[in-house]
Amino acid sequence: MRSAQQMRRAGASYPHTFVTDSLCCVSRSSFFTGQYPHQTGVRTNTSNQGTSMLGGWPAYDTHGNPERAFNVRLQQAGYTTSFVGKFLNEYEWVPGRALPPVVPGWSTFEAVFGSAYDGWDYASTEVVDQRLQVVDHPAPPATASDAEKDRAYAGAVIGDRALDLVRQGEAGDAPYFLEVSVYAPHNRTQPEGYYPGDPLFPPMFRDRAGERSCGRVACSKLTVDDLPGFHDDRRDNRPRALDGSRARAWNTVPTLSASVAERDLRDRARMAQSADRMVQRILRTVGPDTYVVLTSDNGFHLGQDGLGRGKGTPYDTDVRVPLLVTGPGVVPGKRREVTSNIDLAPTFEELAGLAPVPYRSGLSLVPTLTQPRLVRQSYAFLEHTQQTLTGDDPDAAFTGAELDRIPSFTAIRSRTALLARFDLDPRRGHTSWGYEFYDYRRDPFERRNTFASPRSKPQVDALMARLTAFDGCRERGAQPVSDACRALRQ
């Protein structure tokens, strides 16, 4: 995106940034709280319609996360706090049902419900006198002009409202925090698009045609060659048992065809243009004393590593996300610090002059904003729970069992390597460990599992020791995190 390139030139970029889990609700819970999934209790996207407290808004709320979120402390410190856009899975409303509760810590809270996945005809929230109210956003008829449809597009409406809130914040007397969360480039969730011909990844109409509709790179030049690992033979990725023997292969279903992967890649690039324009508008509007942070809650795979279409793996496609920061005093350049989305909550708190709270596992990145060469963290930990334990994921209409078949895992990631421990037995109360190790210095992607290779043993042993120690970090909720657990990322 042009805005991302602008931020990279002007500010700090963190190329080694990873999410605790490449699932949106799990990742966002970590973002708000600065905690791992085992601390938040949010382990999947959904709660299986309230029957399980493993995921979605029900898990987030039940485990006390709204009160531990960083925005609560910012508001208490005198900040005007605003949210607009996609919030958490199952924080939803449909006509005839009760509204969800008001989320604490937000001066303005305008959550756009999941009906916006398809781009049009959705609802959002506003808070009036401490009561949640619904705002309808009807879609123009199919006969309307493309321009009229684009004005009603969820990304455009979110962007327009975000600019209103930025202007209010810049003009106000109090310091302000604003989170803007767009749906792009997420796929639609209904079998049919809202308008005839809508692709699986529906962009604005202005971005649907022309070589430059994909942004800085011509659409025709976006091919499977831009999906590292697309052609890889996955048979040598099979997990290994601790003794080096072959464990159960879990990635066995047919992958995407090249034509489908290229189509989806180009449509996702087209969807990203609305987000790009929004970020550019924000950058032009904010003042010199305002920090702007650009990041994401997860990556996405399109046929790489022999997979299908989706997320949820520990692989680079899914867990590496952008992190760019501009603002007062930020020294431009790349950072070598290994960062995680749990580091953002304490970062925002330190920027607001607040002392860290003991239950956050993340570490503030503020010192690295002015010291590009500072490295305090070299590892990130990942946790994932197999979605079959809850089901009913919004991606299921187009990814099928893709997310269901990815096993639960705990993993550790460095700048150059990944060690993942999969539980290959999906039954509750049963475990069957399988391991995968990848050295990115030798392979640009997860080309071959070298866990059992003698050459990999020193690295595997070192990462295994940290992974085993991380197993002992079982703090929950507001329990303080031990110094020993914090030191595992150093």
Coordinates of C-alpha atoms in Angstrom, one line a residue:
M1 CA 0.0 0.0 0.0
R2 CA 1.2 3.5 -0.7
S3 CA 0.4 4.6 2.8
A4 CA 2.5 1.7 4.2
Q5 CA 5.4 2.8 2.1
Q6 CA 5.0 6.3 3.2
M7 CA 5.0 5.2 6.9
R8 CA 8.0 3.0 6.3
R9 CA 10.0 5.9 5.0
A10 CA 8.9 8.3 7.7
G11 CA 8.8 6.1 10.7
A12 CA 9.7 2.9 12.5
S13 CA 9.1 -0.5 10.8
Y14 CA 9.1 -3.8 12.6
P15 CA 9.6 -6.6 10.0
H16 CA 9.7 -9.3 12.7
T17 CA 6.2 -8.8 14.1
F18 CA 4.0 -11.8 14.9
V19 CA 0.6 -12.4 16.4
T20 CA -0.1 -14.7 19.3
D21 CA -2.6 -16.6 17.0
S22 CA -3.5 -15.9 13.5
L23 CA -7.3 -15.9 14.2
C24 CA -9.0 -12.5 14.4
C25 CA -10.9 -12.8 17.7
V26 CA -8.0 -14.5 19.5
S27 CA -5.5 -12.0 18.1
R28 CA -7.6 -8.9 18.9
S29 CA -8.1 -10.1 22.5
S30 CA -4.3 -10.2 22.8
F31 CA -4.1 -6.8 21.3
F32 CA -6.5 -5.2 23.7
T33 CA -5.1 -6.9 26.8
G34 CA -1.4 -7.4 26.1
Q35 CA -1.9 -11.1 27.1
Y36 CA -1.6 -14.5 25.5
P37 CA -4.6 -16.6 24.7
H38 CA -4.1 -18.8 27.8
Q39 CA -4.4 -15.5 29.9
T40 CA -7.4 -14.0 28.1
G41 CA -9.3 -17.4 27.9
V42 CA -10.1 -16.5 24.2
R43 CA -8.8 -19.4 22.2
T44 CA -11.1 -19.6 19.1
N45 CA -13.1 -17.2 17.0
T46 CA -16.5 -18.5 18.2
S47 CA -18.3 -19.9 21.2
N48 CA -20.4 -22.4 19.2
Q49 CA -23.5 -20.2 19.8
G50 CA -22.7 -19.8 23.5
T51 CA -22.2 -23.5 24.3
S52 CA -18.5 -23.1 24.8
M53 CA -16.6 -20.3 26.6
L54 CA -13.5 -20.9 24.5
G55 CA -14.0 -18.1 22.0
G56 CA -15.7 -15.1 20.6
W57 CA -17.2 -12.2 22.6
P58 CA -18.7 -14.6 25.2
A59 CA -15.3 -15.8 26.2
Y60 CA -13.8 -12.3 26.1
D61 CA -16.5 -11.0 28.4
T62 CA -16.7 -14.0 30.7
H63 CA -13.0 -13.9 31.5
G64 CA -13.0 -10.2 32.5
N65 CA -11.0 -8.9 29.5
P66 CA -13.1 -5.8 28.8
E67 CA -12.0 -4.4 32.2
R68 CA -8.3 -5.3 31.6
A69 CA -8.1 -3.7 28.1
F70 CA -5.7 -0.8 27.7
N71 CA -8.4 1.6 26.5
V72 CA -9.9 1.5 30.0
R73 CA -6.7 2.8 31.5
L74 CA -6.3 5.4 28.8
Q75 CA -9.8 6.8 29.4
Q76 CA -9.2 6.8 33.2
A77 CA -6.0 8.9 32.5
G78 CA -8.1 11.6 30.7
Y79 CA -7.9 10.4 27.1
T80 CA -10.9 10.6 24.8
T81 CA -11.1 7.0 23.5
S82 CA -12.9 6.0 20.3
F83 CA -13.4 2.8 18.3
V84 CA -14.9 2.4 14.9
G85 CA -15.1 -0.7 12.7
K86 CA -14.9 -4.4 13.2
F87 CA -14.7 -5.4 16.9
L88 CA -14.9 -9.1 18.1
N89 CA -16.6 -12.2 16.7
E90 CA -20.0 -12.8 18.2
Y91 CA -20.3 -9.2 19.5
E92 CA -23.3 -9.1 17.3
W93 CA -26.9 -8.2 16.9
V94 CA -29.7 -9.4 14.7
P95 CA -33.3 -7.9 14.6
G96 CA -35.4 -9.4 17.3
R97 CA -32.6 -10.2 19.7
A98 CA -31.2 -8.2 22.6
L99 CA -28.3 -5.9 22.0
P100 CA -24.9 -6.8 23.4
P101 CA -23.7 -4.9 26.5
V102 CA -21.8 -1.6 26.3
V103 CA -18.1 -2.2 26.3
P104 CA -16.3 -0.2 29.0
G105 CA -13.5 2.3 28.4
W106 CA -14.7 3.9 25.2
S107 CA -15.9 7.5 24.9
T108 CA -17.2 6.7 21.4
F109 CA -17.9 3.1 20.5
E110 CA -19.1 2.4 16.9
A111 CA -18.7 -1.3 16.3
V112 CA -19.7 -2.4 12.8
F113 CA -21.4 -5.8 13.0
G114 CA -20.5 -8.8 11.0
S115 CA -23.1 -8.2 8.4
A116 CA -20.4 -5.9 6.9
Y117 CA -18.3 -8.8 5.8
D118 CA -20.1 -8.7 2.5
G119 CA -19.5 -5.0 2.0
W120 CA -23.0 -3.6 2.1
D121 CA -26.3 -3.6 4.1
Y122 CA -25.0 -3.8 7.7
A123 CA -25.6 -2.2 11.1
S124 CA -23.3 -0.5 13.6
T125 CA -23.6 0.7 17.2
E126 CA -23.6 4.1 18.9
V127 CA -23.8 4.8 22.6
V128 CA -26.4 7.3 23.8
D129 CA -26.8 7.9 27.5
Q130 CA -24.8 4.8 28.3
R131 CA -27.1 2.7 26.2
L132 CA -26.2 0.9 23.0
Q133 CA -28.3 1.8 20.0
V134 CA -28.3 0.4 16.4
V135 CA -27.6 2.4 13.3
D136 CA -28.7 0.9 10.0
H137 CA -26.6 1.3 6.9
P138 CA -28.9 0.2 4.0
A139 CA -27.4 -0.7 0.7
P140 CA -28.3 1.2 -2.5
P141 CA -30.3 -0.8 -5.0
A142 CA -28.6 -2.8 -7.7
T143 CA -29.6 -0.1 -10.2
A144 CA -27.7 2.6 -8.3
S145 CA -24.5 4.0 -9.7
D146 CA -21.2 2.6 -8.8
A147 CA -20.3 5.8 -7.0
E148 CA -23.4 5.6 -4.9
K149 CA -22.7 2.0 -4.0
D150 CA -19.1 2.9 -3.1
R151 CA -20.3 5.6 -0.7
A152 CA -22.2 2.9 1.2
Y153 CA -19.4 0.4 1.2
A154 CA -18.4 -0.6 4.8
G155 CA -14.8 0.4 4.3
A156 CA -15.7 3.8 3.0
V157 CA -18.2 4.5 5.8
I158 CA -15.7 3.4 8.4
G159 CA -13.1 5.6 6.8
D160 CA -15.3 8.6 6.7
R161 CA -16.3 8.2 10.3
A162 CA -12.6 7.7 11.3
L163 CA -11.7 11.0 9.7
D164 CA -14.5 12.7 11.6
L165 CA -13.1 11.3 14.8
V166 CA -9.5 12.3 13.9
R167 CA -10.5 15.8 13.3
Q168 CA -12.5 16.0 16.6
G169 CA -9.5 14.6 18.4
E170 CA -7.0 16.9 16.8
A171 CA -9.3 19.9 17.6
G172 CA -10.1 18.8 21.2
D173 CA -8.4 19.8 24.4
A174 CA -7.9 16.3 25.7
P175 CA -5.4 13.7 24.3
Y176 CA -7.2 11.1 22.2
F177 CA -6.9 7.5 21.2
L178 CA -8.7 6.2 18.1
E179 CA -8.8 2.6 16.8
V180 CA -10.0 2.1 13.2
S181 CA -10.6 -1.5 12.2
V182 CA -11.7 -2.2 8.6
Y183 CA -13.0 -5.5 7.2
A184 CA -10.9 -5.4 4.1
P185 CA -9.4 -7.6 2.7
H186 CA -11.6 -10.2 4.4
N187 CA -13.7 -12.5 2.2
R188 CA -17.5 -12.2 2.3
T189 CA -19.3 -14.8 4.4
Q190 CA -22.4 -15.4 2.4
P191 CA -22.6 -17.9 -0.5
E192 CA -23.8 -15.1 -2.8
G193 CA -22.5 -11.5 -3.0
Y194 CA -24.7 -8.6 -2.2
Y195 CA -24.6 -7.4 -5.8
P196 CA -24.6 -9.7 -8.8
G197 CA -21.0 -10.6 -9.8
D198 CA -19.5 -9.7 -6.4
P199 CA -16.3 -11.7 -6.1
L200 CA -15.4 -13.7 -3.0
F201 CA -13.2 -10.8 -1.8
P202 CA -15.5 -7.8 -2.7
P203 CA -13.7 -4.5 -3.4
M204 CA -15.2 -1.1 -4.0
F205 CA -16.6 -0.7 -7.5
R206 CA -14.0 1.9 -8.3
D207 CA -11.3 -0.7 -7.7
R208 CA -12.7 -3.5 -9.8
A209 CA -11.2 -2.8 -13.2
G210 CA -7.9 -1.6 -14.7
E211 CA -4.3 -2.7 -14.4
R212 CA -3.7 -0.3 -11.5
S213 CA -6.8 -1.3 -9.5
C214 CA -4.4 -3.6 -7.5
G215 CA -2.4 -0.6 -6.3
R216 CA 1.4 0.0 -6.8
V217 CA 1.7 -3.3 -8.6
A218 CA -0.2 -4.0 -11.9
C219 CA -2.8 -6.7 -11.4
S220 CA -1.4 -8.8 -14.2
K221 CA 1.9 -9.0 -12.4
L222 CA 0.4 -10.5 -9.3
T223 CA 0.7 -14.3 -9.8
V224 CA 1.4 -17.4 -7.7
D225 CA 5.1 -16.4 -7.9
D226 CA 4.1 -13.7 -5.3
L227 CA 2.9 -16.5 -3.0
P228 CA 6.1 -18.1 -1.7
G229 CA 5.8 -21.8 -1.2
F230 CA 2.8 -22.1 -3.6
H231 CA 4.4 -24.9 -5.6
D232 CA 6.1 -26.7 -2.7
D233 CA 5.7 -30.4 -2.2
R234 CA 4.2 -30.7 1.3
R235 CA 5.1 -34.4 1.8
D236 CA 8.4 -33.4 3.4
N237 CA 6.6 -31.1 5.8
R238 CA 5.1 -34.0 7.7
P239 CA 5.4 -33.6 11.5
R240 CA 8.0 -35.6 13.4
A241 CA 7.6 -37.3 16.8
L242 CA 10.1 -36.3 19.5
D243 CA 12.3 -39.3 18.5
G244 CA 12.4 -38.2 14.9
S245 CA 10.0 -40.8 13.5
R246 CA 7.2 -39.6 11.2
A247 CA 4.0 -38.5 12.9
R248 CA 0.5 -38.1 11.5
A249 CA 0.3 -35.8 8.4
W250 CA -2.5 -33.3 8.9
N251 CA -2.1 -31.2 5.8
T252 CA -3.5 -33.7 3.2
V253 CA -6.5 -32.1 1.4
P254 CA -6.3 -30.7 -2.1
T255 CA -4.8 -27.2 -2.4
L256 CA -5.9 -24.2 -4.5
S257 CA -5.4 -24.1 -8.2
A258 CA -3.1 -21.4 -9.6
S259 CA -5.9 -19.7 -11.3
V260 CA -8.1 -19.5 -8.2
A261 CA -5.1 -18.3 -6.0
E262 CA -4.2 -15.6 -8.5
R263 CA -7.8 -14.4 -8.8
D264 CA -8.2 -14.2 -5.0
L265 CA -4.8 -12.5 -4.6
R266 CA -5.7 -9.8 -7.1
D267 CA -9.1 -9.2 -5.5
R268 CA -7.6 -9.0 -2.1
A269 CA -5.2 -6.4 -3.5
R270 CA -8.1 -4.5 -4.9
M271 CA -9.9 -4.6 -1.5
A272 CA -6.8 -3.2 0.1
Q273 CA -7.1 0.0 -1.9
S274 CA -9.9 1.4 0.2
A275 CA -7.9 0.8 3.3
D276 CA -4.9 2.4 1.7
R277 CA -6.8 5.6 0.8
M278 CA -8.2 5.8 4.4
V279 CA -4.7 5.6 5.9
Q280 CA -3.4 8.2 3.5
R281 CA -6.2 10.5 4.6
I282 CA -5.5 9.9 8.2
L283 CA -1.8 10.7 7.7
R284 CA -2.7 14.0 6.0
T285 CA -5.0 14.9 8.8
V286 CA -3.2 14.2 12.0
G287 CA -1.0 16.8 13.6
P288 CA 2.8 16.6 14.5
D289 CA 2.1 15.4 18.0
T290 CA 0.0 12.3 17.0
Y291 CA 1.3 8.8 16.6
V292 CA -0.1 6.6 13.9
V293 CA 0.3 2.8 14.1
L294 CA -0.6 0.4 11.2
T295 CA -0.8 -3.3 11.9
S296 CA -3.1 -6.3 11.3
D297 CA -4.6 -9.1 13.4
N298 CA -3.5 -12.0 11.2
G299 CA -2.1 -12.9 7.9
F300 CA -3.6 -15.2 5.3
H301 CA -2.5 -18.2 3.1
L302 CA -3.6 -18.8 -0.5
G303 CA -2.3 -22.1 -1.4
Q304 CA 1.2 -21.7 0.1
D305 CA 2.7 -24.8 1.8
G306 CA 0.1 -26.9 0.0
L307 CA -2.7 -25.4 2.1
G308 CA -6.0 -24.1 0.9
R309 CA -7.4 -20.6 1.6
G310 CA -7.4 -19.3 5.2
K311 CA -5.3 -18.7 8.3
G312 CA -4.7 -20.3 11.7
T313 CA -1.3 -22.0 11.0
P314 CA 2.0 -21.0 12.7
Y315 CA 3.6 -20.4 9.2
D316 CA 5.0 -17.1 8.1
T317 CA 2.0 -16.4 5.8
D318 CA -0.4 -16.4 8.7
V319 CA 1.5 -15.1 11.8
R320 CA 3.7 -12.4 10.4
V321 CA 1.9 -9.0 10.2
P322 CA 3.0 -5.4 9.4
L323 CA 3.8 -3.0 12.2
L324 CA 4.6 0.6 11.2
V325 CA 4.8 3.6 13.5
T326 CA 5.1 7.3 12.8
G327 CA 4.9 10.3 15.2
P328 CA 6.9 12.7 17.3
G329 CA 10.5 11.7 17.9
V330 CA 10.2 8.4 15.9
V331 CA 13.5 7.7 14.2
P332 CA 13.0 6.3 10.7
G333 CA 14.3 2.8 9.9
K334 CA 13.9 -0.9 10.4
R335 CA 14.0 -2.5 13.9
R336 CA 15.5 -5.9 14.7
E337 CA 13.3 -6.3 17.8
V338 CA 11.0 -9.3 17.6
T339 CA 7.6 -8.0 18.5
S340 CA 4.1 -9.4 19.1
N341 CA 0.7 -7.9 19.2
I342 CA 0.8 -8.3 23.0
D343 CA 3.4 -5.5 23.0
L344 CA 1.0 -2.8 21.7
A345 CA -1.2 -2.4 24.9
P346 CA 1.8 -1.5 27.1
T347 CA 3.2 0.7 24.3
F348 CA 0.0 2.8 24.2
E349 CA 0.0 3.0 28.0
E350 CA 3.6 4.2 28.1
L351 CA 2.9 6.8 25.5
A352 CA 0.1 8.0 27.7
G353 CA 2.5 8.2 30.7
L354 CA 1.1 5.2 32.5
A355 CA 3.2 2.6 34.4
P356 CA 2.9 -1.0 33.2
V357 CA 0.5 -3.3 34.9
P358 CA 1.8 -6.7 36.1
Y359 CA -0.6 -8.9 34.2
R360 CA 0.4 -7.7 30.8
S361 CA 2.9 -10.1 29.1
G362 CA 3.8 -7.7 26.4
L363 CA 6.7 -5.2 26.6
S364 CA 6.4 -1.5 25.6
L365 CA 8.1 -0.7 22.3
V366 CA 8.4 3.0 23.2
P367 CA 12.2 2.8 23.7
T368 CA 12.7 1.4 20.3
L369 CA 10.9 4.3 18.6
T370 CA 13.9 6.5 19.3
Q371 CA 16.6 3.8 19.4
P372 CA 16.4 1.8 16.1
R373 CA 19.3 -0.5 17.1
L374 CA 17.8 -1.5 20.5
V375 CA 17.0 -5.2 20.7
R376 CA 15.5 -6.5 24.0
Q377 CA 13.3 -9.3 22.6
S378 CA 14.3 -12.0 20.1
Y379 CA 11.4 -14.5 20.4
A380 CA 7.6 -14.6 20.1
F381 CA 5.3 -17.3 21.3
L382 CA 2.2 -18.6 19.5
E383 CA -0.8 -20.5 20.7
H384 CA -3.6 -22.0 18.7
T385 CA -6.6 -24.1 19.6
Q386 CA -8.2 -26.3 16.9
Q387 CA -11.4 -24.8 15.7
T388 CA -13.4 -28.1 15.7
L389 CA -13.8 -27.6 19.4
T390 CA -16.3 -24.8 18.7
G391 CA -17.0 -24.6 15.0
D392 CA -19.3 -22.1 13.4
D393 CA -16.5 -19.9 12.1
P394 CA -17.5 -17.0 9.7
D395 CA -14.9 -18.1 7.2
A396 CA -16.4 -21.6 6.9
A397 CA -18.6 -20.8 3.8
F398 CA -15.4 -20.5 1.7
T399 CA -12.7 -22.2 3.6
G400 CA -14.7 -25.3 4.5
A401 CA -12.8 -27.5 6.9
E402 CA -9.5 -25.6 6.3
L403 CA -9.5 -24.1 9.8
D404 CA -11.0 -27.1 11.4
R405 CA -8.2 -29.4 10.4
I406 CA -5.3 -27.2 11.6
P407 CA -4.3 -28.9 14.8
S408 CA -3.8 -27.1 18.1
F409 CA -0.2 -26.0 18.6
T410 CA 2.2 -24.0 20.7
A411 CA 5.1 -22.5 18.8
I412 CA 8.1 -20.2 19.2
R413 CA 9.3 -17.9 16.5
S414 CA 12.6 -16.0 16.2
R415 CA 13.8 -13.8 13.4
T416 CA 15.1 -16.8 11.5
A417 CA 13.4 -19.9 12.7
L418 CA 10.1 -21.6 13.7
L419 CA 9.6 -24.5 16.1
A420 CA 6.0 -25.7 16.3
R421 CA 4.6 -28.4 18.5
F422 CA 1.3 -29.8 17.1
D423 CA -1.3 -31.8 19.0
L424 CA -2.2 -34.3 16.3
D425 CA -5.0 -36.0 18.3
P426 CA -8.1 -33.7 18.0
R427 CA -10.0 -35.5 20.8
R428 CA -10.5 -33.7 24.1
G429 CA -8.2 -34.9 26.8
H430 CA -5.9 -36.7 24.3
T431 CA -2.5 -35.6 23.0
S432 CA -0.2 -36.8 20.3
W433 CA 2.8 -34.5 19.7
G434 CA 4.3 -33.8 16.3
Y435 CA 7.0 -31.2 15.7
E436 CA 8.0 -29.0 12.7
F437 CA 11.1 -26.9 12.5
Y438 CA 12.1 -24.5 9.8
D439 CA 15.3 -22.4 9.4
Y440 CA 14.5 -19.4 7.2
R441 CA 18.1 -18.7 6.6
R442 CA 18.3 -21.8 4.5
D443 CA 14.7 -21.8 3.3
P444 CA 12.8 -18.6 2.4
F445 CA 9.6 -20.4 3.5
E446 CA 8.6 -23.7 5.1
R447 CA 10.0 -25.8 2.4
R448 CA 11.0 -28.8 4.4
N449 CA 10.6 -29.9 8.0
T450 CA 14.1 -30.4 9.4
F451 CA 13.2 -31.2 13.0
A452 CA 15.0 -34.6 12.8
S453 CA 18.0 -33.3 11.0
P454 CA 21.3 -33.5 13.0
R455 CA 22.2 -30.1 11.5
S456 CA 19.2 -28.6 13.1
K457 CA 19.7 -30.1 16.6
P458 CA 21.5 -27.1 18.2
Q459 CA 18.7 -24.7 17.2
V460 CA 15.9 -27.2 17.9
D461 CA 17.3 -27.9 21.4
A462 CA 17.6 -24.2 22.2
L463 CA 14.1 -23.4 21.0
M464 CA 12.6 -26.5 22.7
A465 CA 14.0 -25.4 26.0
R466 CA 12.2 -22.1 25.8
L467 CA 9.0 -23.8 24.5
T468 CA 9.1 -26.2 27.5
A469 CA 9.6 -23.3 29.9
F470 CA 6.7 -21.4 28.3
D471 CA 4.5 -24.4 29.2
G472 CA 5.0 -23.4 32.8
C473 CA 3.7 -19.9 32.3
R474 CA 0.1 -20.4 33.1
E475 CA -1.0 -17.1 34.6
R476 CA -4.6 -16.3 34.0
G477 CA -6.6 -13.0 34.0
A478 CA -5.2 -10.4 36.3
Q479 CA -2.5 -12.7 37.8
P480 CA 0.9 -11.0 37.6
V481 CA 3.4 -12.4 35.0
S482 CA 6.6 -13.7 36.5
D483 CA 10.0 -12.3 35.6
A484 CA 11.1 -15.7 34.4
C485 CA 8.2 -15.9 31.9
R486 CA 9.0 -12.4 30.6
A487 CA 12.6 -13.3 30.2
L488 CA 11.8 -16.1 27.8
R489 CA 11.4 -13.6 24.9
Q490 CA 14.8 -12.1 25.5

